[in-house]
Structure formats: structure tokens, C-alpha cells
Amino acid sequence: MKSCGVIVEYNPFHNGHQYHLEMAHEASQADVVVAVMSGNFLQRGEPAILDKWTRAKEAIENGADLVIELPVASAVQSADYFAKGAVRVLHELGVSSLCFGTDSEEELDYDQFARFNEENQNEINETFQSLNHLGLSYPQQMNEVYRLLLPDWPVSNQSPNHILGMSYAKENQKYAKPMSLFPIKRQVSNYHDKELNGTKFASATAIREAVLADKFEDLADVIPVETLNDLKGNDPIDWEKAWPFLKYQLMVNSEEELRSIYQMVEGIEYRLKEMVLKANSFEEFVTLVKTKRFTWTRIQRLCVYVLLQLTEAEVTQSWEQPYLRILGFNKVGQVFMKQQRKMVSSPVISNLKKEHQKIAELDIRAGLVYELITGKNNKQDFYRIPHIKK
Amino acid sequence: MKSCGVIVEYNPFHNGHQYHLEMAHEASQADVVVAVMSGNFLQRGEPAILDKWTRAKEAIENGADLVIELPVASAVQSADYFAKGAVRVLHELGVSSLCFGTDSEEELDYDQFARFNEENQNEINETFQSLNHLGLSYPQQMNEVYRLLLPDWPVSNQSPNHILGMSYAKENQKYAKPMSLFPIKRQVSNYHDKELNGTKFASATAIREAVLADKFEDLADVIPVETLNDLKGNDPIDWEKAWPFLKYQLMVNSEEELRSIYQMVEGIEYRLKEMVLKANSFEEFVTLVKTKRFTWTRIQRLCVYVLLQLTEAEVTQSWEQPYLRILGFNKVGQVFMKQQRKMVSSPVISNLKKEHQKIAELDIRAGLVYELITGKNNKQDFYRIPHIKK
């Protein structure tokens, strides 16, 4: 079976995602499309608007054949680590191609870019070091490196999908048998667009804004019916709903305790503890904490680590004991999984039980906290079985 | 000035407390009555129904001359440690007598009892050890010791006030110049009475039940008008309001992290983590966790330590750096405080500022969490000044 992977968050699943799945089939000529999806917390450091089971179901009902959860220790990460975790899952499953969206105006040859990275690692590192004095954030500094080393290549576009695309390409290049890459142009909407625009495509950001403002009227045009029903039937989750718990945790953790949290560096713990007493909302809190080096997204991710009390040791350990958690599949996905399962070296979990407690510890914790934030009895892990399309 | 101390919680302040203050004046012939009061968390391990400032105001308006906060590290403790902290405050202030309520049916000579304790410490310890095999809770085992050693004395009454009275007496006896003790009989209601009984006295338990059931009609008979207005104007706080935060903390703390919490012993952390996933309320949680050795009250206290993330080191350090926090006073209390202040060796705080952050750290933390539980902007510590009766 010819397979193609997609790396996704579906926050929530919309027509653009459906188009992406169609393009993945078409461009790669694959029989099966495998989606590696973030669980209940997302790459940019926020809780998902709907839980992972709901989002996986939406995907399976609208073109994905198999959905695998990207563990929280890889999902809530900057582009390179996010890519590392997701690409590993696809390689473990023997997926032969990768299709991803890009917002790049000009065409970048991602494979060529990945090879350049592999062959010039030292020069890249040295150039990066030489820019340390500028006090830039990591993505800004990396962008500056590429602008200097590859002045004629379209590498310095700062759109999130483009940055992720470059990370996927670099990570993929590290494997003996890299996947074929199929970048596809996004349709119409831009990643950060905040308005619905009257077409059948809208950004997830615009969709979330409409949902939070309780404006469901125009959403039917831009999301599948499953997503519309899910959004109508569930309280949408955002950081403000988790804010009381984050605030509480920052109040009771001493600076010393906060220093044991993953990525708590450069004394930012003092700033977090100072500002939590001044902020009346999560948005206000991040605005107060934000600096040139600590971007909005970096702070959001740090807040997820605090909320889940993730330590450096726990995150590292999670990377070292990967597992594949199946969230949903259709008949094609089932056949593919059955065929590939024997070559997968990590444990495959389709019904999480007590015996998986250790390996899935951080994801179980993330699920418990997510359930608590929803305020409903909505078990996320033990004894939940994948969504199966009839 | 002749002074008398009372050790109190006022949860909330009622007519029985007012009577106690009158009796304290009368029995001791004191000019000034000083109340040492638990702050926002109480001896039996629960958040107070109203915050410390509100309760201190009620006391000052109804007969107390000066209210000092008992720090959380001493307040949320079994009888002996609670007594140790409170008696120390009174001795620091040079208070010459102590008046406390007792439910004992028969009269116990508390001074004689305290002397017996001092003189027979070894025998008491040995008898206590010899009963270890019975698997009793600490108070039950201590009770058994006294029943064996003092068969003819009325020491084995298990009412909370009687137990506290014995602890006050034992602690007081350790000072070179002990205070004179004035035990007084409680009026009419029993400590645990759950019903209002048509007299002007009711137990705090019965009053809290009426408030939580929103039955304010009969309360005017048993509480002063200040308390009635406070209870009508504020959402009453109880453990159920703090339950989401406790649940969250128990979910994200690993067993190992929980072991650093004060009094987390005998592997109870495993039981807490197991039961938190099964319980749908705090009451259900404690019911599930309860064992012969871990009584309801002991578990409640442990839950406060988890909620506030108090470690052994923090509690010990707090004991070693006492301070006196003034919550309220009238003219008499002001004169007394001015007169005694020079002989007090610990810092006296009437307006808590940044410079007190270190010494008052645990109480500030308790105040922040309490404020969070109330869900209102209701700052508890920085820049709050004592209630002054005009």
C-alpha cells in the first residue's frame, strides 16, 4: 500500500483541512493517508478547542484514513522538536511520503533546503552564535541565519506553515530513507486571518473567533457538518478556561519549584510570579510577561508546561519511550495498520489500560487536566477506543 | 493593664463567641481581651467560611479588643501544635491569663493535668509506644494513654474543645511564668450540633449548615448583626469551592512530588492519587480516602497542605520565624499593643509590605489561594490594614 502522511492539529477541522487530505491523496498517489495529530494541547502552547477524540472523528469522517496522536512532549514544542516527534511517527509506520501546506509565496525546494542544512550544519551553527548579541527570539535568529547564508532562496518567510515545512524537511533528511515531500499551497485564507471571508475556506483562527463569539451562522460554509455539530454541542475550550488553574499553580509554586519545570530558563520564573498577581486574564498575563526574547508562543508553551507540571526529566523520558496511540481509522486505515504493525518497534495502543500508565503518563496527565478544564465528565484516556468509520 | 487571651477561629463569629469574650473579661478581671485567631485556613483543615479580615472585624465589633492572626503553619495543625503556636503569641504579648471553652461534663483541673504531663513525660511516652500495635489514630491513642494513667480524672472526653483545652494547659505549663487558666463551660449547644435550637446559642457547625442551605431566617437569633450581614453579602466558602484546585494539584503532582508535602507519610500519596480519579466531590474524596489511622480531620489537613503546596521545610521555617500580624483592634487594644510592643521580640506587622514577603510567605500564599477560591478580587495581605473600631 502506498502511504502519505500529514502532520496536523485540526483546531478545529475545517474545509481547508479536507482539501489538504484530498491533495495528499492526489499529489502522492497514495492509497492511505495517515494523520499525526496533536492531542489535547497544541504546538503553539494552548488547549485545543475540542478534545482529541472529537477532532480525530472529524478527520476520519472527512478524508483521513488513520489518526495517530502526537504525544504532548512532542506536540507542545517549537517547530524543530514538533517535526522531530511527528516525522518519527510516520517513519515508524513506514509512511513513504509527506504532504504539508505552505504559505510561501515563492516556491522553495524543501529537499534541497534540507540537504543544504545537513551539509552546512557547522556554518549554520557558527552564524547562529555570531548573532547571539542581537537578543532575538530563536525563530527570528534562525531566520536571520538563512537570510545571510541563502540570500536568494525564499527561506525567510515567517509564516508558521512555512517554518514547520522547513523543519519537516530537515528532520526527514536525517533518515536513511527519507519520505518524498509534497508541499501544497494553502487555499485563499492566511494562517492568521481573523475574519471569515465568504469563500468555502477560512483559517482556523477565524473559525475559533467566530465560535468564541457564538457566531455560528456563517460557519456552515467553511467547516464540515461534523465540526459544526461538535462546536455547537461543546463549550469551546481556550486558555481563559484554564487560567484559574495556571494562576493557582504559579501562586503556590515557589521560584525554586518553578525552576524544575521544562524550559524555565533565564530567570523567567520571577517574571511569571510577579505578573500573575497583576493579570486579570490569561491574555493580560502573557501581554505583561512578553519580552523581545520571550515571544507570545514561547510563553504560552511555558504556561502549558507549568499547567501540566512537566519537568525536563519527564519530557526527555517521554521522548525516549515513544508509543503510537490510535485515535481513529476507517477500513483503509485499518488494513494499513494491520499490515504495518509488525514492523513498528514502539508499543501501539488502541485501548489504553493500566499497564500503559507509565509510558503514556504525560498524555494521561494532559488528558486529566483537559477534562478538568472542560468541567465535564469527559474521560480522555483510560478505556477510550478509537473512532471507527463504518 | 490586666490582659486575658482567647484562642479562636470564629467560623463564623456567633453569640456563643460573644459570651466567651464577656466571660473572659469577667472571669479574669482583665482590662483587655486579646484574640489569637486562625487566618483563612482552620485547625480542622478547611478554608474559613469568611475571610480573616471579615471575621476579625466581627470579633472587634462584638467584644474582642485586639485580634492577632495565628499563622497558617500553626493554625492548620493537630491540637498540640495549634496550642503551641497560639500560646506562644499570647506569651510574646505578655498576656497574663487564658480563657477557653470546654465541653467537659466533669470539671478537670487543667493546671494539675498540665503539671502531671510535665512530671510524667517518660511514662506517657512509654505508654503511648506500648499502644502502637492497636492501629489507632493519634488522638485516640493519646486518649487511651490518659484513660490508663489517670483512670479517675475526666480526661478521656473526646470533644474538640476539651482536647484543645488540655493542649493549651500542657503548652502553657512549659513557660517560666504560665498564664492563669480560666476554663468556661459552653452554653447549651454542642460543638457538632447540626441544628439551630431556638435559643440564642447555636454551634458554628449548625450556623454554617444554615448558611450553605441559604436559610438565613433563624440566624438573626444566634449571630450578631455584623456576622449576619457578612454572611448575606459574601458567598460562603467551603472545601467544595476549593475542590477543583485540589483535584488539579493531585492530578499533576507525581507520587514523588507529593512525598515532599508536609505530613505526607505512610504511602498515603498513592491513596490520594487513586481516589482523586474516582471522587466527584471533596466530601466523596475524603470518604474514599479515610482509614482507621487517617481520620477525616487528618486528611482534611493534608489536603490543605497539598492545596497550598506546603513542604516540611517551609512549615518548620515558618515556626522558626514567628511574627505577629494585627487584624483588628479597638481603643483598648491599641493602648495595650502600644504598651507591650517594645517587649515583643518578633516582628509586628500591621501593614504588610514587600519587605515582609519572606517572613509571611506561607500566609501570603494561603491568602492568594483563598482569594482565588472566592472568585473575587479580595486581596488578603499586601497593604491590607487592621479593622479599627471607632
mmCIF file of N, CA and C in Angstrom, chain A residues 183-254:
data_model
loop_
_atom_site.group_PDB
_atom_site.id
_atom_site.type_symbol
_atom_site.label_atom_id
_atom_site.label_comp_id
_atom_site.label_asym_id
_atom_site.label_seq_id
_atom_site.Cartn_x
_atom_site.Cartn_y
_atom_site.Cartn_z
ATOM 1 N N PRO A 183 4.882 19.591 -0.857
ATOM 2 C CA PRO A 183 4.322 20.830 -0.298
ATOM 3 C C PRO A 183 3.145 21.284 -1.156
ATOM 4 N N ILE A 184 2.078 21.732 -0.520
ATOM 5 C CA ILE A 184 0.963 22.277 -1.311
ATOM 6 C C ILE A 184 0.609 23.670 -0.799
ATOM 7 N N LYS A 185 0.215 24.513 -1.739
ATOM 8 C CA LYS A 185 -0.160 25.892 -1.394
ATOM 9 C C LYS A 185 -1.486 25.891 -0.658
ATOM 10 N N ARG A 186 -1.572 26.711 0.384
ATOM 11 C CA ARG A 186 -2.839 26.885 1.096
ATOM 12 C C ARG A 186 -3.832 27.615 0.203
ATOM 13 N N GLN A 187 -5.095 27.326 0.390
ATOM 14 C CA GLN A 187 -6.132 27.972 -0.400
ATOM 15 C C GLN A 187 -6.625 29.233 0.299
ATOM 16 N N VAL A 188 -6.578 30.321 -0.425
ATOM 17 C CA VAL A 188 -7.256 31.566 -0.050
ATOM 18 C C VAL A 188 -6.834 32.170 1.289
ATOM 19 N N SER A 189 -7.273 31.551 2.403
ATOM 20 C CA SER A 189 -7.089 32.235 3.686
ATOM 21 C C SER A 189 -5.641 32.179 4.154
ATOM 22 N N ASN A 190 -5.250 33.196 4.871
ATOM 23 C CA ASN A 190 -3.942 33.192 5.504
ATOM 24 C C ASN A 190 -4.056 32.645 6.915
ATOM 25 N N TYR A 191 -2.956 32.120 7.403
ATOM 26 C CA TYR A 191 -2.942 31.440 8.693
ATOM 27 C C TYR A 191 -3.573 32.275 9.796
ATOM 28 N N HIS A 192 -3.220 33.539 9.841
ATOM 29 C CA HIS A 192 -3.653 34.372 10.969
ATOM 30 C C HIS A 192 -4.920 35.170 10.683
ATOM 31 N N ASP A 193 -5.541 34.953 9.488
ATOM 32 C CA ASP A 193 -6.756 35.697 9.175
ATOM 33 C C ASP A 193 -7.765 35.576 10.293
ATOM 34 N N LYS A 194 -8.340 36.694 10.675
ATOM 35 C CA LYS A 194 -9.277 36.653 11.786
ATOM 36 C C LYS A 194 -10.739 36.735 11.346
ATOM 37 N N GLU A 195 -10.963 36.910 10.059
ATOM 38 C CA GLU A 195 -12.329 37.064 9.574
ATOM 39 C C GLU A 195 -12.690 35.920 8.632
ATOM 40 N N LEU A 196 -13.932 35.515 8.671
ATOM 41 C CA LEU A 196 -14.430 34.612 7.635
ATOM 42 C C LEU A 196 -14.520 35.474 6.374
ATOM 43 N N ASN A 197 -14.282 34.871 5.218
ATOM 44 C CA ASN A 197 -14.182 35.735 4.040
ATOM 45 C C ASN A 197 -15.161 35.400 2.913
ATOM 46 N N GLY A 198 -16.203 34.673 3.256
ATOM 47 C CA GLY A 198 -17.247 34.446 2.254
ATOM 48 C C GLY A 198 -16.955 33.331 1.260
ATOM 49 N N THR A 199 -15.768 32.699 1.345
ATOM 50 C CA THR A 199 -15.470 31.567 0.465
ATOM 51 C C THR A 199 -15.704 30.286 1.265
ATOM 52 N N LYS A 200 -15.374 29.125 0.676
ATOM 53 C CA LYS A 200 -15.526 27.890 1.459
ATOM 54 C C LYS A 200 -14.316 27.610 2.354
ATOM 55 N N PHE A 201 -13.316 28.514 2.276
ATOM 56 C CA PHE A 201 -12.140 28.335 3.131
ATOM 57 C C PHE A 201 -12.006 29.484 4.138
ATOM 58 N N ALA A 202 -11.654 29.130 5.336
ATOM 59 C CA ALA A 202 -11.359 30.150 6.340
ATOM 60 C C ALA A 202 -10.262 29.592 7.225
ATOM 61 N N SER A 203 -9.499 30.472 7.864
ATOM 62 C CA SER A 203 -8.435 29.997 8.744
ATOM 63 C C SER A 203 -9.052 29.451 10.022
ATOM 64 N N ALA A 204 -8.327 28.543 10.690
ATOM 65 C CA ALA A 204 -8.788 28.013 11.972
ATOM 66 C C ALA A 204 -8.927 29.149 12.977
ATOM 67 N N THR A 205 -8.040 30.139 12.886
ATOM 68 C CA THR A 205 -8.114 31.302 13.781
ATOM 69 C C THR A 205 -9.462 32.000 13.626
ATOM 70 N N ALA A 206 -9.862 32.266 12.369
ATOM 71 C CA ALA A 206 -11.138 32.942 12.111
ATOM 72 C C ALA A 206 -12.305 32.102 12.619
ATOM 73 N N ILE A 207 -12.194 30.787 12.445
ATOM 74 C CA ILE A 207 -13.270 29.888 12.894
ATOM 75 C C ILE A 207 -13.380 29.915 14.420
ATOM 76 N N ARG A 208 -12.238 29.869 15.118
ATOM 77 C CA ARG A 208 -12.258 29.903 16.584
ATOM 78 C C ARG A 208 -12.849 31.220 17.099
ATOM 79 N N GLU A 209 -12.473 32.312 16.441
ATOM 80 C CA GLU A 209 -13.015 33.625 16.851
ATOM 81 C C GLU A 209 -14.539 33.627 16.718
ATOM 82 N N ALA A 210 -15.023 33.086 15.603
ATOM 83 C CA ALA A 210 -16.475 33.053 15.374
ATOM 84 C C ALA A 210 -17.164 32.199 16.441
ATOM 85 N N VAL A 211 -16.539 31.060 16.776
ATOM 86 C CA VAL A 211 -17.135 30.165 17.775
ATOM 87 C C VAL A 211 -17.159 30.838 19.142
ATOM 88 N N LEU A 212 -16.039 31.461 19.524
ATOM 89 C CA LEU A 212 -15.966 32.094 20.839
ATOM 90 C C LEU A 212 -16.940 33.269 20.933
ATOM 91 N N ALA A 213 -17.227 33.894 19.775
ATOM 92 C CA ALA A 213 -18.190 34.995 19.755
ATOM 93 C C ALA A 213 -19.609 34.461 19.532
ATOM 94 N N ASP A 214 -19.754 33.126 19.522
ATOM 95 C CA ASP A 214 -21.059 32.495 19.389
ATOM 96 C C ASP A 214 -21.735 32.825 18.055
ATOM 97 N N LYS A 215 -20.931 33.067 17.026
ATOM 98 C CA LYS A 215 -21.480 33.373 15.690
ATOM 99 C C LYS A 215 -21.363 32.148 14.799
ATOM 100 N N PHE A 216 -22.394 31.313 14.828
ATOM 101 C CA PHE A 216 -22.325 30.060 14.088
ATOM 102 C C PHE A 216 -22.876 30.176 12.669
ATOM 103 N N GLU A 217 -23.569 31.305 12.391
ATOM 104 C CA GLU A 217 -24.312 31.448 11.120
ATOM 105 C C GLU A 217 -23.462 31.110 9.897
ATOM 106 N N ASP A 218 -22.287 31.741 9.794
ATOM 107 C CA ASP A 218 -21.525 31.607 8.560
ATOM 108 C C ASP A 218 -20.583 30.401 8.551
ATOM 109 N N LEU A 219 -20.547 29.670 9.683
ATOM 110 C CA LEU A 219 -19.554 28.602 9.787
ATOM 111 C C LEU A 219 -19.859 27.407 8.891
ATOM 112 N N ALA A 220 -21.134 27.161 8.615
ATOM 113 C CA ALA A 220 -21.510 26.001 7.801
ATOM 114 C C ALA A 220 -20.827 26.026 6.434
ATOM 115 N N ASP A 221 -20.480 27.228 5.951
ATOM 116 C CA ASP A 221 -19.812 27.332 4.652
ATOM 117 C C ASP A 221 -18.361 26.854 4.685
ATOM 118 N N VAL A 222 -17.734 26.915 5.858
ATOM 119 C CA VAL A 222 -16.280 26.711 5.890
ATOM 120 C C VAL A 222 -15.828 25.484 6.679
ATOM 121 N N ILE A 223 -16.778 24.790 7.338
ATOM 122 C CA ILE A 223 -16.411 23.575 8.081
ATOM 123 C C ILE A 223 -17.399 22.470 7.741
ATOM 124 N N PRO A 224 -16.959 21.204 7.833
ATOM 125 C CA PRO A 224 -17.876 20.090 7.590
ATOM 126 C C PRO A 224 -18.969 20.051 8.670
ATOM 127 N N VAL A 225 -20.015 19.347 8.380
ATOM 128 C CA VAL A 225 -21.151 19.285 9.300
ATOM 129 C C VAL A 225 -20.759 18.673 10.652
ATOM 130 N N GLU A 226 -19.828 17.699 10.639
ATOM 131 C CA GLU A 226 -19.395 17.090 11.904
ATOM 132 C C GLU A 226 -18.787 18.146 12.834
ATOM 133 N N THR A 227 -17.911 18.977 12.247
ATOM 134 C CA THR A 227 -17.275 20.008 13.057
ATOM 135 C C THR A 227 -18.319 21.005 13.582
ATOM 136 N N LEU A 228 -19.253 21.375 12.712
ATOM 137 C CA LEU A 228 -20.282 22.331 13.128
ATOM 138 C C LEU A 228 -21.065 21.790 14.321
ATOM 139 N N ASN A 229 -21.476 20.526 14.220
ATOM 140 C CA ASN A 229 -22.226 19.924 15.335
ATOM 141 C C ASN A 229 -21.388 19.823 16.599
ATOM 142 N N ASP A 230 -20.112 19.468 16.445
ATOM 143 C CA ASP A 230 -19.231 19.365 17.619
ATOM 144 C C ASP A 230 -19.070 20.724 18.296
ATOM 145 N N LEU A 231 -18.919 21.756 17.474
ATOM 146 C CA LEU A 231 -18.719 23.090 18.044
ATOM 147 C C LEU A 231 -19.987 23.600 18.720
ATOM 148 N N LYS A 232 -21.127 23.214 18.145
ATOM 149 C CA LYS A 232 -22.392 23.625 18.764
ATOM 150 C C LYS A 232 -22.653 22.844 20.050
ATOM 151 N N GLY A 233 -22.187 21.599 20.088
ATOM 152 C CA GLY A 233 -22.517 20.730 21.216
ATOM 153 C C GLY A 233 -21.529 20.778 22.368
ATOM 154 N N ASN A 234 -20.432 21.483 22.206
ATOM 155 C CA ASN A 234 -19.422 21.530 23.271
ATOM 156 C C ASN A 234 -19.027 22.967 23.571
ATOM 157 N N ASP A 235 -18.758 23.215 24.836
ATOM 158 C CA ASP A 235 -18.206 24.503 25.213
ATOM 159 C C ASP A 235 -16.806 24.607 24.592
ATOM 160 N N PRO A 236 -16.551 25.627 23.770
ATOM 161 C CA PRO A 236 -15.206 25.719 23.187
ATOM 162 C C PRO A 236 -14.175 26.006 24.276
ATOM 163 N N ILE A 237 -13.056 25.311 24.206
ATOM 164 C CA ILE A 237 -12.023 25.455 25.237
ATOM 165 C C ILE A 237 -10.941 26.409 24.735
ATOM 166 N N ASP A 238 -10.555 27.333 25.599
ATOM 167 C CA ASP A 238 -9.392 28.168 25.285
ATOM 168 C C ASP A 238 -8.607 28.419 26.579
ATOM 169 N N TRP A 239 -7.539 29.176 26.481
ATOM 170 C CA TRP A 239 -6.676 29.383 27.636
ATOM 171 C C TRP A 239 -7.406 30.038 28.813
ATOM 172 N N GLU A 240 -8.367 30.913 28.502
ATOM 173 C CA GLU A 240 -9.050 31.594 29.619
ATOM 174 C C GLU A 240 -9.728 30.587 30.555
ATOM 175 N N LYS A 241 -10.191 29.453 29.995
ATOM 176 C CA LYS A 241 -10.835 28.443 30.845
ATOM 177 C C LYS A 241 -9.812 27.733 31.742
ATOM 178 N N ALA A 242 -8.562 27.700 31.300
ATOM 179 C CA ALA A 242 -7.508 27.061 32.099
ATOM 180 C C ALA A 242 -6.809 28.064 33.017
ATOM 181 N N TRP A 243 -7.079 29.325 32.808
ATOM 182 C CA TRP A 243 -6.381 30.399 33.537
ATOM 183 C C TRP A 243 -6.450 30.263 35.064
ATOM 184 N N PRO A 244 -7.609 29.962 35.678
ATOM 185 C CA PRO A 244 -7.617 29.837 37.144
ATOM 186 C C PRO A 244 -6.624 28.788 37.648
ATOM 187 N N PHE A 245 -6.463 27.698 36.901
ATOM 188 C CA PHE A 245 -5.559 26.639 37.342
ATOM 189 C C PHE A 245 -4.093 27.049 37.169
ATOM 190 N N LEU A 246 -3.796 27.721 36.068
ATOM 191 C CA LEU A 246 -2.432 28.212 35.858
ATOM 192 C C LEU A 246 -2.062 29.236 36.939
ATOM 193 N N LYS A 247 -3.002 30.141 37.170
ATOM 194 C CA LYS A 247 -2.807 31.197 38.171
ATOM 195 C C LYS A 247 -2.531 30.566 39.549
ATOM 196 N N TYR A 248 -3.381 29.613 39.902
ATOM 197 C CA TYR A 248 -3.231 28.909 41.169
ATOM 198 C C TYR A 248 -1.854 28.257 41.258
ATOM 199 N N GLN A 249 -1.452 27.564 40.168
ATOM 200 C CA GLN A 249 -0.171 26.848 40.201
ATOM 201 C C GLN A 249 0.991 27.825 40.358
ATOM 202 N N LEU A 250 0.940 28.942 39.651
ATOM 203 C CA LEU A 250 2.018 29.933 39.750
ATOM 204 C C LEU A 250 2.050 30.578 41.133
ATOM 205 N N MET A 251 0.902 30.637 41.793
ATOM 206 C CA MET A 251 0.863 31.204 43.142
ATOM 207 C C MET A 251 1.485 30.270 44.173
ATOM 208 N N VAL A 252 1.212 28.973 44.069
ATOM 209 C CA VAL A 252 1.693 28.054 45.106
ATOM 210 C C VAL A 252 3.091 27.502 44.832
ATOM 211 N N ASN A 253 3.546 27.565 43.588
ATOM 212 C CA ASN A 253 4.922 27.127 43.298
ATOM 213 C C ASN A 253 5.896 28.227 43.678
ATOM 214 N N SER A 254 6.927 27.881 44.421
ATOM 215 C CA SER A 254 7.982 28.847 44.715
ATOM 216 C C SER A 254 8.838 29.008 43.454
#
